[in-house]
Amino acid sequence: MAGYKQPCKYCGKLVPPDSNICPYCARADPNGPMKCPKCRATVEPGFKVCPHCGLQLQLTCPKCGKPTFFGAQCDACGGSLKVKCPNPKCGFEQPPTGENCVKCGKPLNAPKK
């Protein structure tokens, strides 16, 4: 038996519960509430900071330069916002919400020489 469809957290259209990408707006992870990448508290689009840990949730898209809410994709251009931790023991992918990895704490960018 198929599961009940759930509203996409981005566009609101009903999508299957096991969807990895919304078939309507093409955004990743359409099901379930958004979570803070640092403390995993529930956050909503439009929040400037996490209400639990204070992490900055608004950022500038590296592709188009427009302000956007953190997530997998830019609200304006749809470009990917995720960065990968350079620590070989970590490799966690996250939105660029700070200078350090939210999982291991190591710097996201290697020091420039």
Short mmCIF file of C-alpha atoms in Angstrom, two decimals:
data_model
loop_
_atom_site.label_atom_id
_atom_site.label_comp_id
_atom_site.label_asym_id
_atom_site.label_seq_id
_atom_site.Cartn_x
_atom_site.Cartn_y
_atom_site.Cartn_z
CA MET A 1 0.00 0.00 0.00
CA ALA A 2 1.35 3.41 -0.94
CA GLY A 3 1.88 5.98 1.79
CA TYR A 4 -0.06 9.21 2.04
CA LYS A 5 1.30 12.10 0.02
CA GLN A 6 2.74 15.00 1.99
CA PRO A 7 3.04 18.68 1.08
CA CYS A 8 6.42 19.76 -0.25
CA LYS A 9 8.01 22.09 2.32
CA TYR A 10 9.00 24.47 -0.51
CA CYS A 11 6.03 24.67 -2.92
CA GLY A 12 3.21 23.00 -0.95
CA LYS A 13 2.16 20.53 -3.66
CA LEU A 14 1.53 16.92 -2.58
CA VAL A 15 4.47 14.54 -3.14
CA PRO A 16 5.03 10.86 -2.26
CA PRO A 17 6.43 10.39 1.27
CA ASP A 18 9.62 8.72 -0.02
CA SER A 19 10.49 11.53 -2.48
CA ASN A 20 14.10 12.70 -2.57
CA ILE A 21 13.22 15.52 -4.99
CA CYS A 22 9.93 17.37 -5.44
CA PRO A 23 8.57 16.56 -8.93
CA TYR A 24 6.97 20.03 -9.11
CA CYS A 25 9.63 22.48 -7.91
CA ALA A 26 12.68 20.15 -8.29
CA ARG A 27 14.05 20.94 -4.83
CA ALA A 28 15.83 18.31 -2.75
CA ASP A 29 14.42 16.85 0.47
CA PRO A 30 10.81 18.04 0.07
CA ASN A 31 9.35 16.11 3.04
CA GLY A 32 9.48 16.84 6.72
CA PRO A 33 10.31 19.99 8.64
CA MET A 34 13.52 21.91 8.03
CA LYS A 35 16.18 21.46 10.69
CA CYS A 36 19.03 23.67 11.87
CA PRO A 37 22.29 22.17 10.54
CA LYS A 38 24.00 22.77 13.90
CA CYS A 39 21.53 21.76 16.64
CA ARG A 40 18.77 20.07 14.55
CA ALA A 41 16.01 22.30 16.00
CA THR A 42 13.04 22.86 13.69
CA VAL A 43 13.37 26.08 11.66
CA GLU A 44 11.16 27.78 9.10
CA PRO A 45 11.93 29.67 5.89
CA GLY A 46 12.33 33.33 6.73
CA PHE A 47 14.08 32.76 10.07
CA LYS A 48 17.23 34.87 10.24
CA VAL A 49 18.76 32.81 13.06
CA CYS A 50 18.00 29.47 14.71
CA PRO A 51 15.74 30.08 17.74
CA HIS A 52 17.60 27.42 19.73
CA CYS A 53 21.34 27.93 19.06
CA GLY A 54 21.45 31.31 17.27
CA LEU A 55 23.11 30.00 14.09
CA GLN A 56 22.79 32.49 11.20
CA LEU A 57 20.31 31.02 8.67
CA GLN A 58 20.35 33.76 6.01
CA LEU A 59 23.31 33.65 3.65
CA THR A 60 24.48 35.02 0.31
CA CYS A 61 24.34 32.63 -2.63
CA PRO A 62 27.86 32.05 -3.98
CA LYS A 63 26.46 31.72 -7.52
CA CYS A 64 24.06 34.70 -7.91
CA GLY A 65 25.02 36.86 -4.92
CA LYS A 66 21.43 37.22 -3.68
CA PRO A 67 20.37 36.65 -0.06
CA THR A 68 18.71 33.30 0.56
CA PHE A 69 17.50 31.07 3.39
CA PHE A 70 19.96 28.24 4.11
CA GLY A 71 19.22 24.90 2.52
CA ALA A 72 20.28 22.72 -0.36
CA GLN A 73 19.43 25.28 -3.06
CA CYS A 74 19.31 29.06 -3.50
CA ASP A 75 15.79 30.53 -3.36
CA ALA A 76 16.61 32.93 -6.24
CA CYS A 77 18.64 30.92 -8.78
CA GLY A 78 18.23 27.31 -7.63
CA GLY A 79 22.01 26.80 -7.45
CA SER A 80 23.47 24.36 -4.92
CA LEU A 81 24.42 25.86 -1.57
CA LYS A 82 26.03 22.81 0.01
CA VAL A 83 29.74 22.71 0.86
CA LYS A 84 31.70 19.62 1.86
CA CYS A 85 33.94 19.57 4.93
CA PRO A 86 37.56 19.15 3.78
CA ASN A 87 38.40 17.03 6.85
CA PRO A 88 38.91 13.50 5.39
CA LYS A 89 37.52 11.91 8.57
CA CYS A 90 34.32 13.99 8.33
CA GLY A 91 33.26 14.98 4.78
CA PHE A 92 29.89 16.28 6.06
CA GLU A 93 27.88 18.25 3.47
CA GLN A 94 26.12 21.34 4.79
CA PRO A 95 24.91 24.79 3.80
CA PRO A 96 27.66 27.42 4.16
CA THR A 97 26.24 28.81 7.41
CA GLY A 98 29.60 29.52 8.99
CA GLU A 99 33.37 29.28 8.67
CA ASN A 100 33.59 25.90 10.44
CA CYS A 101 31.97 22.51 9.88
CA VAL A 102 28.92 22.12 12.12
CA LYS A 103 29.74 18.43 12.69
CA CYS A 104 33.50 18.36 13.44
CA GLY A 105 34.30 22.06 13.94
CA LYS A 106 37.18 22.15 11.43
CA PRO A 107 37.48 25.15 9.05
CA LEU A 108 35.52 24.71 5.78
CA ASN A 109 38.13 26.53 3.72
CA ALA A 110 41.79 25.53 3.68
CA PRO A 111 44.08 28.37 4.81
CA LYS A 112 45.40 30.44 1.89
CA LYS A 113 49.16 30.49 1.38
#
